[in-house]
mmCIF file of C-alpha atoms in Angstrom:
data_model
loop_
_atom_site.group_PDB
_atom_site.id
_atom_site.type_symbol
_atom_site.label_atom_id
_atom_site.label_comp_id
_atom_site.label_asym_id
_atom_site.label_seq_id
_atom_site.Cartn_x
_atom_site.Cartn_y
_atom_site.Cartn_z
ATOM 1 C CA UNK A 1449 0.000 0.000 0.000
ATOM 2 C CA UNK A 1450 1.263 3.449 -0.842
ATOM 3 C CA UNK A 1451 2.212 5.472 2.197
ATOM 4 C CA UNK A 1452 0.378 8.659 1.263
ATOM 5 C CA UNK A 1453 -2.728 9.777 -0.596
ATOM 6 C CA UNK A 1454 -3.112 13.495 -1.161
ATOM 7 C CA UNK A 1455 -5.659 15.785 -2.782
ATOM 8 C CA UNK A 1456 -5.064 19.229 -4.233
ATOM 9 C CA UNK A 1457 -7.599 21.858 -3.283
ATOM 10 C CA UNK A 1458 -8.266 25.582 -3.078
ATOM 11 C CA UNK A 1459 -8.986 27.633 0.044
ATOM 12 C CA UNK A 1460 -12.223 29.012 -1.391
ATOM 13 C CA UNK A 1461 -13.512 25.492 -2.050
ATOM 14 C CA UNK A 1462 -12.924 24.471 1.560
ATOM 15 C CA UNK A 1463 -14.389 27.731 2.865
ATOM 16 C CA UNK A 1464 -17.482 27.582 0.639
ATOM 17 C CA UNK A 1465 -18.248 23.994 1.588
ATOM 18 C CA UNK A 1466 -17.204 24.438 5.190
ATOM 19 C CA UNK A 1467 -13.821 23.102 6.256
ATOM 20 C CA UNK A 1468 -15.186 20.265 8.459
ATOM 21 C CA UNK A 1469 -17.582 18.997 5.772
ATOM 22 C CA UNK A 1470 -14.948 19.161 3.021
ATOM 23 C CA UNK A 1471 -12.322 17.371 5.093
ATOM 24 C CA UNK A 1472 -14.847 14.685 6.025
ATOM 25 C CA UNK A 1473 -15.387 13.978 2.321
ATOM 26 C CA UNK A 1474 -11.669 14.007 1.578
ATOM 27 C CA UNK A 1475 -10.762 11.622 4.391
ATOM 28 C CA UNK A 1476 -13.742 9.272 4.528
ATOM 29 C CA UNK A 1477 -14.367 8.852 0.812
ATOM 30 C CA UNK A 1478 -10.915 9.322 -0.764
ATOM 31 C CA UNK A 1479 -8.961 7.902 2.177
ATOM 32 C CA UNK A 1480 -6.594 10.862 1.939
ATOM 33 C CA UNK A 1481 -4.013 11.605 4.604
ATOM 34 C CA UNK A 1482 -2.697 14.803 2.976
ATOM 35 C CA UNK A 1483 -4.166 17.947 1.457
ATOM 36 C CA UNK A 1484 -2.285 20.451 -0.680
ATOM 37 C CA UNK A 1485 -3.952 23.832 -0.204
ATOM 38 C CA UNK A 1486 -3.131 26.794 -2.454
ATOM 39 C CA UNK A 1487 -1.314 29.567 -0.593
ATOM 40 C CA UNK A 1488 -0.167 31.582 -3.642
ATOM 41 C CA UNK A 1489 -1.902 30.920 -6.938
ATOM 42 C CA UNK A 1490 -2.539 32.042 -10.509
ATOM 43 C CA UNK A 1491 -5.748 32.717 -12.443
ATOM 44 C CA UNK A 1492 -8.234 30.532 -14.263
ATOM 45 C CA UNK A 1493 -11.855 29.879 -15.161
ATOM 46 C CA UNK A 1494 -12.863 26.956 -12.983
ATOM 47 C CA UNK A 1495 -16.020 24.851 -12.926
ATOM 48 C CA UNK A 1496 -16.573 23.590 -9.388
ATOM 49 C CA UNK A 1497 -19.191 20.885 -9.694
ATOM 50 C CA UNK A 1498 -19.993 20.334 -6.012
ATOM 51 C CA UNK A 1499 -19.384 23.782 -4.539
ATOM 52 C CA UNK A 1500 -22.579 24.745 -2.658
ATOM 53 C CA UNK A 1501 -22.125 28.518 -3.135
ATOM 54 C CA UNK A 1502 -20.929 28.944 -6.738
ATOM 55 C CA UNK A 1503 -20.151 26.841 -9.759
ATOM 56 C CA UNK A 1504 -17.786 29.057 -11.777
ATOM 57 C CA UNK A 1505 -14.816 30.755 -10.116
ATOM 58 C CA UNK A 1506 -12.335 33.251 -11.575
ATOM 59 C CA UNK A 1507 -9.456 33.471 -9.071
ATOM 60 C CA UNK A 1508 -7.346 36.610 -9.310
ATOM 61 C CA UNK A 1509 -3.832 35.851 -10.503
ATOM 62 C CA UNK A 1510 -0.997 36.191 -8.022
ATOM 63 C CA UNK A 1511 -3.268 36.187 -4.970
ATOM 64 C CA UNK A 1512 -1.925 35.335 -1.521
ATOM 65 C CA UNK A 1513 -4.357 33.071 0.329
ATOM 66 C CA UNK A 1514 -2.952 33.995 3.721
ATOM 67 C CA UNK A 1515 -2.351 37.230 5.569
ATOM 68 C CA UNK A 1516 1.114 38.494 4.593
ATOM 69 C CA UNK A 1517 3.681 38.946 7.338
ATOM 70 C CA UNK A 1518 5.925 41.964 7.842
ATOM 71 C CA UNK A 1519 8.639 40.532 5.612
ATOM 72 C CA UNK A 1520 6.294 40.238 2.643
ATOM 73 C CA UNK A 1521 4.930 43.708 3.281
ATOM 74 C CA UNK A 1522 8.278 45.410 3.783
ATOM 75 C CA UNK A 1523 10.783 43.610 1.534
ATOM 76 C CA UNK A 1524 11.007 44.282 -2.178
ATOM 77 C CA UNK A 1525 8.649 46.182 -4.449
ATOM 78 C CA UNK A 1526 6.229 43.412 -5.491
ATOM 79 C CA UNK A 1527 2.848 43.529 -3.759
ATOM 80 C CA UNK A 1528 0.284 40.780 -4.209
ATOM 81 C CA UNK A 1529 -3.478 40.901 -3.569
ATOM 82 C CA UNK A 1530 -4.719 39.054 -0.479
ATOM 83 C CA UNK A 1531 -7.753 36.762 -0.357
ATOM 84 C CA UNK A 1532 -10.607 38.235 1.639
ATOM 85 C CA UNK A 1533 -11.149 34.964 3.508
ATOM 86 C CA UNK A 1534 -7.568 34.619 4.733
ATOM 87 C CA UNK A 1535 -8.113 35.713 8.337
ATOM 88 C CA UNK A 1536 -8.530 32.651 10.529
ATOM 89 C CA UNK A 1537 -8.647 30.216 7.625
ATOM 90 C CA UNK A 1538 -5.363 28.404 8.231
ATOM 91 C CA UNK A 1539 -5.879 28.118 11.991
ATOM 92 C CA UNK A 1540 -9.283 26.519 11.499
ATOM 93 C CA UNK A 1541 -7.879 24.264 8.794
ATOM 94 C CA UNK A 1542 -5.120 23.125 11.134
ATOM 95 C CA UNK A 1543 -7.574 22.296 13.952
ATOM 96 C CA UNK A 1544 -9.891 20.343 11.689
ATOM 97 C CA UNK A 1545 -7.033 18.572 9.908
ATOM 98 C CA UNK A 1546 -5.492 17.509 13.215
ATOM 99 C CA UNK A 1547 -8.848 16.083 14.302
ATOM 100 C CA UNK A 1548 -8.789 13.841 11.224
ATOM 101 C CA UNK A 1549 -5.091 13.002 11.109
ATOM 102 C CA UNK A 1550 -4.502 15.010 7.925
ATOM 103 C CA UNK A 1551 -1.164 16.432 6.856
ATOM 104 C CA UNK A 1552 -1.484 19.986 5.461
ATOM 105 C CA UNK A 1553 0.869 21.286 2.777
ATOM 106 C CA UNK A 1554 0.865 24.915 1.630
ATOM 107 C CA UNK A 1555 0.991 24.775 -2.164
ATOM 108 C CA UNK A 1556 2.479 27.880 -3.779
ATOM 109 C CA UNK A 1557 3.292 28.953 -7.303
ATOM 110 C CA UNK A 1558 6.640 30.651 -7.809
ATOM 111 C CA UNK A 1559 7.352 31.918 -11.337
ATOM 112 C CA UNK A 1560 3.950 31.600 -13.025
ATOM 113 C CA UNK A 1561 1.838 34.680 -12.315
ATOM 114 C CA UNK A 1562 0.146 36.824 -14.926
ATOM 115 C CA UNK A 1563 -1.048 39.123 -12.137
ATOM 116 C CA UNK A 1564 2.495 39.994 -11.127
ATOM 117 C CA UNK A 1565 3.756 39.826 -14.720
ATOM 118 C CA UNK A 1566 1.254 42.450 -15.863
ATOM 119 C CA UNK A 1567 1.633 44.645 -12.777
ATOM 120 C CA UNK A 1568 5.433 44.520 -12.981
ATOM 121 C CA UNK A 1569 6.259 43.899 -16.661
ATOM 122 C CA UNK A 1570 9.999 44.291 -16.059
ATOM 123 C CA UNK A 1571 9.765 41.138 -13.909
ATOM 124 C CA UNK A 1572 8.403 39.039 -16.788
ATOM 125 C CA UNK A 1573 10.375 36.840 -19.156
ATOM 126 C CA UNK A 1574 11.483 38.566 -22.368
ATOM 127 C CA UNK A 1575 11.711 36.315 -25.427
ATOM 128 C CA UNK A 1576 14.111 36.531 -28.360
ATOM 129 C CA UNK A 1577 11.822 38.986 -30.170
ATOM 130 C CA UNK A 1578 11.598 41.377 -27.218
ATOM 131 C CA UNK A 1579 8.053 40.335 -26.267
ATOM 132 C CA UNK A 1580 7.253 40.307 -22.569
ATOM 133 C CA UNK A 1581 5.688 36.991 -21.538
ATOM 134 C CA UNK A 1582 3.497 38.365 -18.771
ATOM 135 C CA UNK A 1583 2.480 34.932 -17.484
ATOM 136 C CA UNK A 1584 6.056 33.994 -16.554
ATOM 137 C CA UNK A 1585 8.498 35.609 -14.140
ATOM 138 C CA UNK A 1586 12.283 35.556 -14.508
ATOM 139 C CA UNK A 1587 14.253 34.022 -11.619
ATOM 140 C CA UNK A 1588 17.287 36.186 -12.453
ATOM 141 C CA UNK A 1589 15.226 39.264 -11.550
ATOM 142 C CA UNK A 1590 16.136 40.298 -7.988
ATOM 143 C CA UNK A 1591 12.616 41.623 -7.266
ATOM 144 C CA UNK A 1592 11.091 38.310 -8.319
ATOM 145 C CA UNK A 1593 13.535 36.295 -6.222
ATOM 146 C CA UNK A 1594 12.977 38.484 -3.158
ATOM 147 C CA UNK A 1595 9.204 38.090 -3.427
ATOM 148 C CA UNK A 1596 9.267 34.320 -3.961
ATOM 149 C CA UNK A 1597 11.658 33.708 -1.065
ATOM 150 C CA UNK A 1598 9.617 35.917 1.272
ATOM 151 C CA UNK A 1599 6.388 34.192 0.214
ATOM 152 C CA UNK A 1600 7.892 30.757 0.837
ATOM 153 C CA UNK A 1601 9.140 31.788 4.268
ATOM 154 C CA UNK A 1602 5.703 33.195 5.121
ATOM 155 C CA UNK A 1603 3.960 30.038 3.883
ATOM 156 C CA UNK A 1604 6.272 27.901 6.032
ATOM 157 C CA UNK A 1605 5.290 29.974 9.069
ATOM 158 C CA UNK A 1606 1.629 29.014 8.603
ATOM 159 C CA UNK A 1607 0.302 26.118 10.715
ATOM 160 C CA UNK A 1608 1.261 23.579 8.047
ATOM 161 C CA UNK A 1609 3.390 20.467 7.757
ATOM 162 C CA UNK A 1610 5.182 21.529 4.621
ATOM 163 C CA UNK A 1611 5.496 23.795 1.611
ATOM 164 C CA UNK A 1612 5.098 22.480 -1.925
ATOM 165 C CA UNK A 1613 6.619 24.597 -4.690
ATOM 166 C CA UNK A 1614 5.105 24.730 -8.161
ATOM 167 C CA UNK A 1615 6.438 26.517 -11.267
ATOM 168 C CA UNK A 1616 9.952 26.928 -9.915
ATOM 169 C CA UNK A 1617 10.903 26.712 -13.553
ATOM 170 C CA UNK A 1618 11.106 28.567 -16.830
ATOM 171 C CA UNK A 1619 7.552 28.052 -17.978
ATOM 172 C CA UNK A 1620 6.810 26.337 -21.309
ATOM 173 C CA UNK A 1621 5.720 28.360 -24.313
ATOM 174 C CA UNK A 1622 2.317 26.649 -24.382
ATOM 175 C CA UNK A 1623 0.294 26.880 -21.189
ATOM 176 C CA UNK A 1624 -3.270 27.720 -22.205
ATOM 177 C CA UNK A 1625 -3.364 31.411 -21.391
ATOM 178 C CA UNK A 1626 -6.986 32.590 -21.727
ATOM 179 C CA UNK A 1627 -7.804 32.302 -25.454
ATOM 180 C CA UNK A 1628 -4.338 31.127 -26.436
ATOM 181 C CA UNK A 1629 -4.075 30.694 -30.203
ATOM 182 C CA UNK A 1630 -1.078 29.027 -31.848
ATOM 183 C CA UNK A 1631 -2.259 28.387 -35.368
ATOM 184 C CA UNK A 1632 0.819 26.760 -36.868
ATOM 185 C CA UNK A 1633 2.804 23.628 -36.024
ATOM 186 C CA UNK A 1634 5.806 24.268 -33.817
ATOM 187 C CA UNK A 1635 7.331 21.159 -32.269
ATOM 188 C CA UNK A 1636 9.406 20.571 -29.125
ATOM 189 C CA UNK A 1637 12.528 22.497 -30.158
ATOM 190 C CA UNK A 1638 10.629 25.537 -31.422
ATOM 191 C CA UNK A 1639 8.487 25.574 -28.270
ATOM 192 C CA UNK A 1640 11.658 25.441 -26.195
ATOM 193 C CA UNK A 1641 13.293 28.301 -28.085
ATOM 194 C CA UNK A 1642 10.131 30.380 -27.680
ATOM 195 C CA UNK A 1643 10.381 29.935 -23.894
ATOM 196 C CA UNK A 1644 13.905 31.339 -23.524
ATOM 197 C CA UNK A 1645 14.452 34.566 -21.591
ATOM 198 C CA UNK A 1646 16.753 37.379 -22.754
ATOM 199 C CA UNK A 1647 15.766 40.086 -20.269
ATOM 200 C CA UNK A 1648 18.280 42.558 -18.869
ATOM 201 C CA UNK A 1649 18.734 40.453 -15.736
ATOM 202 C CA UNK A 1650 19.561 37.324 -17.737
ATOM 203 C CA UNK A 1651 21.879 39.432 -19.900
ATOM 204 C CA UNK A 1652 23.703 40.703 -16.816
ATOM 205 C CA UNK A 1653 24.073 37.163 -15.476
ATOM 206 C CA UNK A 1654 25.399 36.050 -18.872
ATOM 207 C CA UNK A 1655 27.944 38.862 -18.991
ATOM 208 C CA UNK A 1656 29.237 37.872 -15.557
ATOM 209 C CA UNK A 1657 30.183 34.462 -16.946
ATOM 210 C CA UNK A 1658 31.398 35.652 -20.332
ATOM 211 C CA UNK A 1659 28.445 34.360 -22.332
ATOM 212 C CA UNK A 1660 27.545 36.378 -25.431
ATOM 213 C CA UNK A 1661 23.790 36.299 -24.909
ATOM 214 C CA UNK A 1662 23.219 38.698 -27.818
ATOM 215 C CA UNK A 1663 24.683 36.091 -30.167
ATOM 216 C CA UNK A 1664 22.431 33.409 -28.676
ATOM 217 C CA UNK A 1665 19.466 35.710 -29.052
ATOM 218 C CA UNK A 1666 20.242 36.419 -32.727
ATOM 219 C CA UNK A 1667 20.576 32.716 -33.470
ATOM 220 C CA UNK A 1668 17.344 31.945 -31.606
ATOM 221 C CA UNK A 1669 15.433 34.656 -33.458
ATOM 222 C CA UNK A 1670 16.825 33.596 -36.844
ATOM 223 C CA UNK A 1671 16.034 29.945 -36.168
ATOM 224 C CA UNK A 1672 12.486 30.770 -35.167
ATOM 225 C CA UNK A 1673 11.957 33.112 -38.101
ATOM 226 C CA UNK A 1674 13.145 30.412 -40.477
ATOM 227 C CA UNK A 1675 10.553 28.062 -39.031
ATOM 228 C CA UNK A 1676 7.729 30.608 -39.025
ATOM 229 C CA UNK A 1677 8.412 31.457 -42.684
ATOM 230 C CA UNK A 1678 7.398 27.912 -43.623
ATOM 231 C CA UNK A 1679 5.863 26.258 -40.539
ATOM 232 C CA UNK A 1680 4.074 23.580 -42.557
ATOM 233 C CA UNK A 1681 7.232 22.529 -44.367
ATOM 234 C CA UNK A 1682 8.909 19.249 -43.564
ATOM 235 C CA UNK A 1683 11.436 20.659 -41.109
ATOM 236 C CA UNK A 1684 12.786 17.962 -38.799
ATOM 237 C CA UNK A 1685 12.914 18.648 -35.074
ATOM 238 C CA UNK A 1686 16.501 18.308 -33.945
ATOM 239 C CA UNK A 1687 15.886 17.800 -30.242
ATOM 240 C CA UNK A 1688 18.689 18.150 -27.714
ATOM 241 C CA UNK A 1689 21.559 17.621 -30.209
ATOM 242 C CA UNK A 1690 20.331 20.600 -32.255
ATOM 243 C CA UNK A 1691 19.878 22.698 -29.126
ATOM 244 C CA UNK A 1692 23.378 21.906 -27.851
ATOM 245 C CA UNK A 1693 24.909 22.779 -31.210
ATOM 246 C CA UNK A 1694 22.965 26.029 -31.548
ATOM 247 C CA UNK A 1695 24.475 29.502 -31.607
ATOM 248 C CA UNK A 1696 27.902 28.132 -32.514
ATOM 249 C CA UNK A 1697 27.940 25.900 -29.464
ATOM 250 C CA UNK A 1698 26.934 28.590 -26.969
ATOM 251 C CA UNK A 1699 23.600 27.019 -26.055
ATOM 252 C CA UNK A 1700 24.967 24.694 -23.323
ATOM 253 C CA UNK A 1701 26.179 27.805 -21.505
ATOM 254 C CA UNK A 1702 22.665 29.258 -21.643
ATOM 255 C CA UNK A 1703 21.244 25.977 -20.339
ATOM 256 C CA UNK A 1704 23.678 26.173 -17.439
ATOM 257 C CA UNK A 1705 22.732 29.787 -16.743
ATOM 258 C CA UNK A 1706 19.056 28.826 -16.559
ATOM 259 C CA UNK A 1707 19.751 25.855 -14.308
ATOM 260 C CA UNK A 1708 21.899 28.025 -12.026
ATOM 261 C CA UNK A 1709 19.174 30.657 -11.667
ATOM 262 C CA UNK A 1710 16.595 28.103 -10.576
ATOM 263 C CA UNK A 1711 18.914 26.123 -8.326
ATOM 264 C CA UNK A 1712 20.140 29.296 -6.642
ATOM 265 C CA UNK A 1713 16.564 30.458 -6.061
ATOM 266 C CA UNK A 1714 15.607 27.071 -4.623
ATOM 267 C CA UNK A 1715 18.627 27.202 -2.313
ATOM 268 C CA UNK A 1716 17.478 30.598 -1.029
ATOM 269 C CA UNK A 1717 13.942 29.277 -0.535
ATOM 270 C CA UNK A 1718 15.193 26.192 1.304
ATOM 271 C CA UNK A 1719 17.364 28.299 3.586
ATOM 272 C CA UNK A 1720 14.460 30.641 4.355
ATOM 273 C CA UNK A 1721 11.985 27.824 4.965
ATOM 274 C CA UNK A 1722 14.326 25.824 7.189
ATOM 275 C CA UNK A 1723 15.182 28.947 9.178
ATOM 276 C CA UNK A 1724 11.461 29.388 9.836
ATOM 277 C CA UNK A 1725 10.424 25.884 10.862
ATOM 278 C CA UNK A 1726 11.068 22.181 10.416
ATOM 279 C CA UNK A 1727 8.339 21.716 7.789
ATOM 280 C CA UNK A 1728 8.922 19.530 4.769
ATOM 281 C CA UNK A 1729 9.820 21.087 1.441
ATOM 282 C CA UNK A 1730 8.614 19.550 -1.787
ATOM 283 C CA UNK A 1731 8.623 20.490 -5.448
ATOM 284 C CA UNK A 1732 6.279 19.688 -8.314
ATOM 285 C CA UNK A 1733 8.298 18.510 -11.295
ATOM 286 C CA UNK A 1734 6.641 18.872 -14.695
ATOM 287 C CA UNK A 1735 9.594 17.141 -16.345
ATOM 288 C CA UNK A 1736 7.610 14.082 -17.485
ATOM 289 C CA UNK A 1737 5.409 16.346 -19.643
ATOM 290 C CA UNK A 1738 8.213 17.960 -21.626
ATOM 291 C CA UNK A 1739 8.539 16.685 -25.176
ATOM 292 C CA UNK A 1740 12.319 17.048 -25.367
ATOM 293 C CA UNK A 1741 12.623 14.647 -22.446
ATOM 294 C CA UNK A 1742 15.512 14.639 -19.991
ATOM 295 C CA UNK A 1743 18.907 16.049 -20.841
ATOM 296 C CA UNK A 1744 20.847 14.002 -18.342
ATOM 297 C CA UNK A 1745 19.077 14.970 -15.118
ATOM 298 C CA UNK A 1746 17.915 18.322 -16.481
ATOM 299 C CA UNK A 1747 14.709 19.299 -18.271
ATOM 300 C CA UNK A 1748 14.027 21.974 -20.852
ATOM 301 C CA UNK A 1749 12.384 24.133 -18.152
ATOM 302 C CA UNK A 1750 15.783 24.573 -16.500
ATOM 303 C CA UNK A 1751 15.136 22.227 -13.574
ATOM 304 C CA UNK A 1752 18.292 20.255 -12.815
ATOM 305 C CA UNK A 1753 17.392 17.400 -10.466
ATOM 306 C CA UNK A 1754 21.072 16.913 -9.659
ATOM 307 C CA UNK A 1755 20.950 20.265 -7.866
ATOM 308 C CA UNK A 1756 17.327 20.420 -6.732
ATOM 309 C CA UNK A 1757 16.929 17.045 -5.043
ATOM 310 C CA UNK A 1758 19.473 17.576 -2.225
ATOM 311 C CA UNK A 1759 17.485 20.655 -1.175
ATOM 312 C CA UNK A 1760 14.118 18.860 -1.064
ATOM 313 C CA UNK A 1761 12.342 16.350 1.145
ATOM 314 C CA UNK A 1762 10.043 15.027 -1.583
ATOM 315 C CA UNK A 1763 9.448 15.358 -5.323
ATOM 316 C CA UNK A 1764 6.085 15.302 -7.103
ATOM 317 C CA UNK A 1765 6.420 14.457 -10.821
ATOM 318 C CA UNK A 1766 3.320 15.128 -12.908
ATOM 319 C CA UNK A 1767 1.924 12.342 -15.058
ATOM 320 C CA UNK A 1768 -0.868 14.033 -17.010
ATOM 321 C CA UNK A 1769 -1.481 11.948 -20.128
ATOM 322 C CA UNK A 1770 -4.428 10.704 -22.128
ATOM 323 C CA UNK A 1771 -2.504 7.790 -23.681
ATOM 324 C CA UNK A 1772 -2.239 4.983 -21.126
ATOM 325 C CA UNK A 1773 1.017 3.701 -22.608
ATOM 326 C CA UNK A 1774 2.639 7.049 -21.826
ATOM 327 C CA UNK A 1775 2.205 6.490 -18.088
ATOM 328 C CA UNK A 1776 4.398 3.402 -18.111
ATOM 329 C CA UNK A 1777 6.970 4.923 -20.478
ATOM 330 C CA UNK A 1778 7.248 8.205 -18.607
ATOM 331 C CA UNK A 1779 7.239 6.578 -15.162
ATOM 332 C CA UNK A 1780 10.145 4.350 -16.177
ATOM 333 C CA UNK A 1781 12.013 7.312 -17.640
ATOM 334 C CA UNK A 1782 11.450 9.363 -14.513
ATOM 335 C CA UNK A 1783 12.560 6.604 -12.161
ATOM 336 C CA UNK A 1784 15.835 6.359 -14.058
ATOM 337 C CA UNK A 1785 16.391 10.128 -13.842
ATOM 338 C CA UNK A 1786 15.394 10.253 -10.174
ATOM 339 C CA UNK A 1787 17.675 7.383 -9.194
ATOM 340 C CA UNK A 1788 15.805 6.798 -5.939
ATOM 341 C CA UNK A 1789 17.346 9.955 -4.461
ATOM 342 C CA UNK A 1790 14.139 11.326 -2.930
ATOM 343 C CA UNK A 1791 10.622 10.029 -2.162
ATOM 344 C CA UNK A 1792 8.538 10.235 -5.338
ATOM 345 C CA UNK A 1793 4.856 11.112 -5.058
ATOM 346 C CA UNK A 1794 3.337 10.986 -8.565
ATOM 347 C CA UNK A 1795 0.668 13.586 -9.327
ATOM 348 C CA UNK A 1796 -2.340 12.474 -11.373
ATOM 349 C CA UNK A 1797 -5.249 14.443 -12.813
ATOM 350 C CA UNK A 1798 -8.429 12.743 -11.636
ATOM 351 C CA UNK A 1799 -10.472 14.844 -14.076
ATOM 352 C CA UNK A 1800 -10.968 15.119 -17.819
ATOM 353 C CA UNK A 1801 -9.340 14.705 -20.224
ATOM 354 C CA UNK A 1802 -7.111 12.232 -18.380
ATOM 355 C CA UNK A 1803 -9.734 10.491 -16.232
ATOM 356 C CA UNK A 1804 -13.241 9.493 -17.276
ATOM 357 C CA UNK A 1805 -13.854 6.360 -15.194
ATOM 358 C CA UNK A 1806 -12.802 4.465 -12.099
ATOM 359 C CA UNK A 1807 -11.091 1.899 -14.308
ATOM 360 C CA UNK A 1808 -9.083 4.547 -16.096
ATOM 361 C CA UNK A 1809 -7.878 6.076 -12.845
ATOM 362 C CA UNK A 1810 -6.944 2.673 -11.454
ATOM 363 C CA UNK A 1811 -4.844 1.980 -14.557
ATOM 364 C CA UNK A 1812 -2.996 5.261 -14.130
ATOM 365 C CA UNK A 1813 -2.234 4.609 -10.463
ATOM 366 C CA UNK A 1814 -0.900 1.129 -11.188
ATOM 367 C CA UNK A 1815 1.227 2.415 -14.064
ATOM 368 C CA UNK A 1816 3.134 4.889 -11.880
ATOM 369 C CA UNK A 1817 3.146 2.877 -8.654
ATOM 370 C CA UNK A 1818 6.648 1.426 -8.978
ATOM 371 C CA UNK A 1819 8.901 3.465 -6.737
ATOM 372 C CA UNK A 1820 6.069 5.694 -5.525
ATOM 373 C CA UNK A 1821 5.960 6.800 -1.904
ATOM 374 C CA UNK A 1822 2.379 7.916 -2.399
ATOM 375 C CA UNK A 1823 0.031 9.611 -4.837
ATOM 376 C CA UNK A 1824 -1.583 13.025 -5.212
ATOM 377 C CA UNK A 1825 -4.726 13.817 -7.159
ATOM 378 C CA UNK A 1826 -5.769 17.052 -8.870
ATOM 379 C CA UNK A 1827 -8.227 18.596 -7.928
ATOM 380 C CA UNK A 1828 -10.899 18.238 -5.251
ATOM 381 C CA UNK A 1829 -12.931 21.207 -6.437
ATOM 382 C CA UNK A 1830 -13.039 20.073 -10.062
ATOM 383 C CA UNK A 1831 -14.087 16.459 -9.538
ATOM 384 C CA UNK A 1832 -17.538 15.097 -8.702
ATOM 385 C CA UNK A 1833 -17.624 13.545 -5.240
ATOM 386 C CA UNK A 1834 -17.919 10.053 -6.749
ATOM 387 C CA UNK A 1835 -14.342 10.454 -7.969
ATOM 388 C CA UNK A 1836 -13.229 10.405 -4.335
ATOM 389 C CA UNK A 1837 -14.419 6.798 -4.211
ATOM 390 C CA UNK A 1838 -12.431 6.048 -7.383
ATOM 391 C CA UNK A 1839 -9.302 7.424 -5.704
ATOM 392 C CA UNK A 1840 -9.770 5.306 -2.572
ATOM 393 C CA UNK A 1841 -10.320 2.144 -4.591
ATOM 394 C CA UNK A 1842 -7.459 2.813 -7.018
ATOM 395 C CA UNK A 1843 -4.914 3.343 -4.238
ATOM 396 C CA UNK A 1844 -6.227 0.379 -2.270
ATOM 397 C CA UNK A 1845 -5.582 -1.851 -5.292
ATOM 398 C CA UNK A 1846 -1.840 -1.110 -5.295
ATOM 399 C CA UNK A 1847 0.005 -4.187 -3.956
ATOM 400 C CA UNK A 1848 2.305 -3.776 -0.972
ATOM 401 C CA UNK A 1849 5.398 -4.204 -3.130
ATOM 402 C CA UNK A 1850 4.176 -1.922 -5.923
ATOM 403 C CA UNK A 1851 2.037 -2.671 -8.956
ATOM 404 C CA UNK A 1852 4.851 -3.545 -11.312
ATOM 405 C CA UNK A 1853 8.554 -3.369 -11.824
ATOM 406 C CA UNK A 1854 9.976 -0.625 -14.065
ATOM 407 C CA UNK A 1855 9.723 -1.608 -17.693
ATOM 408 C CA UNK A 1856 6.676 -3.828 -17.303
ATOM 409 C CA UNK A 1857 3.219 -2.855 -18.494
#
């Protein structure tokens, strides 16, 4: 049996339903022992099918779902809106969770925030064409780093058992922003090149290490323009070999710069969190979803597991696929990259388009069970309550020794 079953949820969902009633559903029906509750989150248009107060929610991007402490109020220039229901929420949640034996993790987004990106455009990623990508923040920006570290420290000071970091990464080009329209084929390499940042802060970091970022930018822009001039042509996708060879061999230096920025920011977060309390620190890893796959132990989003894992207590890889065969393939790939270095808690989407039946969810759980220290399921507010029963049954069906060995279907 897996050691942990967790559900992702939002503060407004728990508050609207009533914290005791919601936690009763989560524990009794899903058999969960952990909840991941948003403490800093982005925007969306969400259908909440069992919320008793409202069915469609538009959360404001970049909102803090707790009352900010003095550090967040006084340090740096970035100010985030605060949820109106924050006062008393976390204390009540702690009391009710303790009564049910639930572990509470504060789930916070780091570098994905259109609210902050629009309010502080100089903090947003700047692509090779000079466009500001307002949904994504640059970790080399000192204001961004100061805000994220302060937010993590404040989240760790809440009455929680841990902090779970999401989007501590250079975000992918495609992420479904509002009415996102990409009307031509791109491919993994083009998507990667469109996600690169060339802002003044990245340029300064590049200069410090002798990297000619202007040359990399010119090559990136020329490569993308060549593709966009004939996007339907039969242009092969070169993958990592083409990336490494790009810009006259300068691209590996840019990859290292990106990895350094994220690892350094995580180190600052870990230091701040551990100075605050003894809570656990986890990170959501979207690596399995990236089409370029691993580059050693590094992904195209700049996350280098070689440097992140020693700073973490647990890692949560995301397995969000509609093709069942991909679960086995990607789980095996991830286990090889992870190398057993930290407890792995696979994240699964127990909603459409990935999950349409109890049988489908059970297949997903079994496919990623090898090497798993538990499972987490997204998202309580989005799923009908019957899905909680699917979760309980799917996890209960995992044999004590794991569902399969890596490489088996």
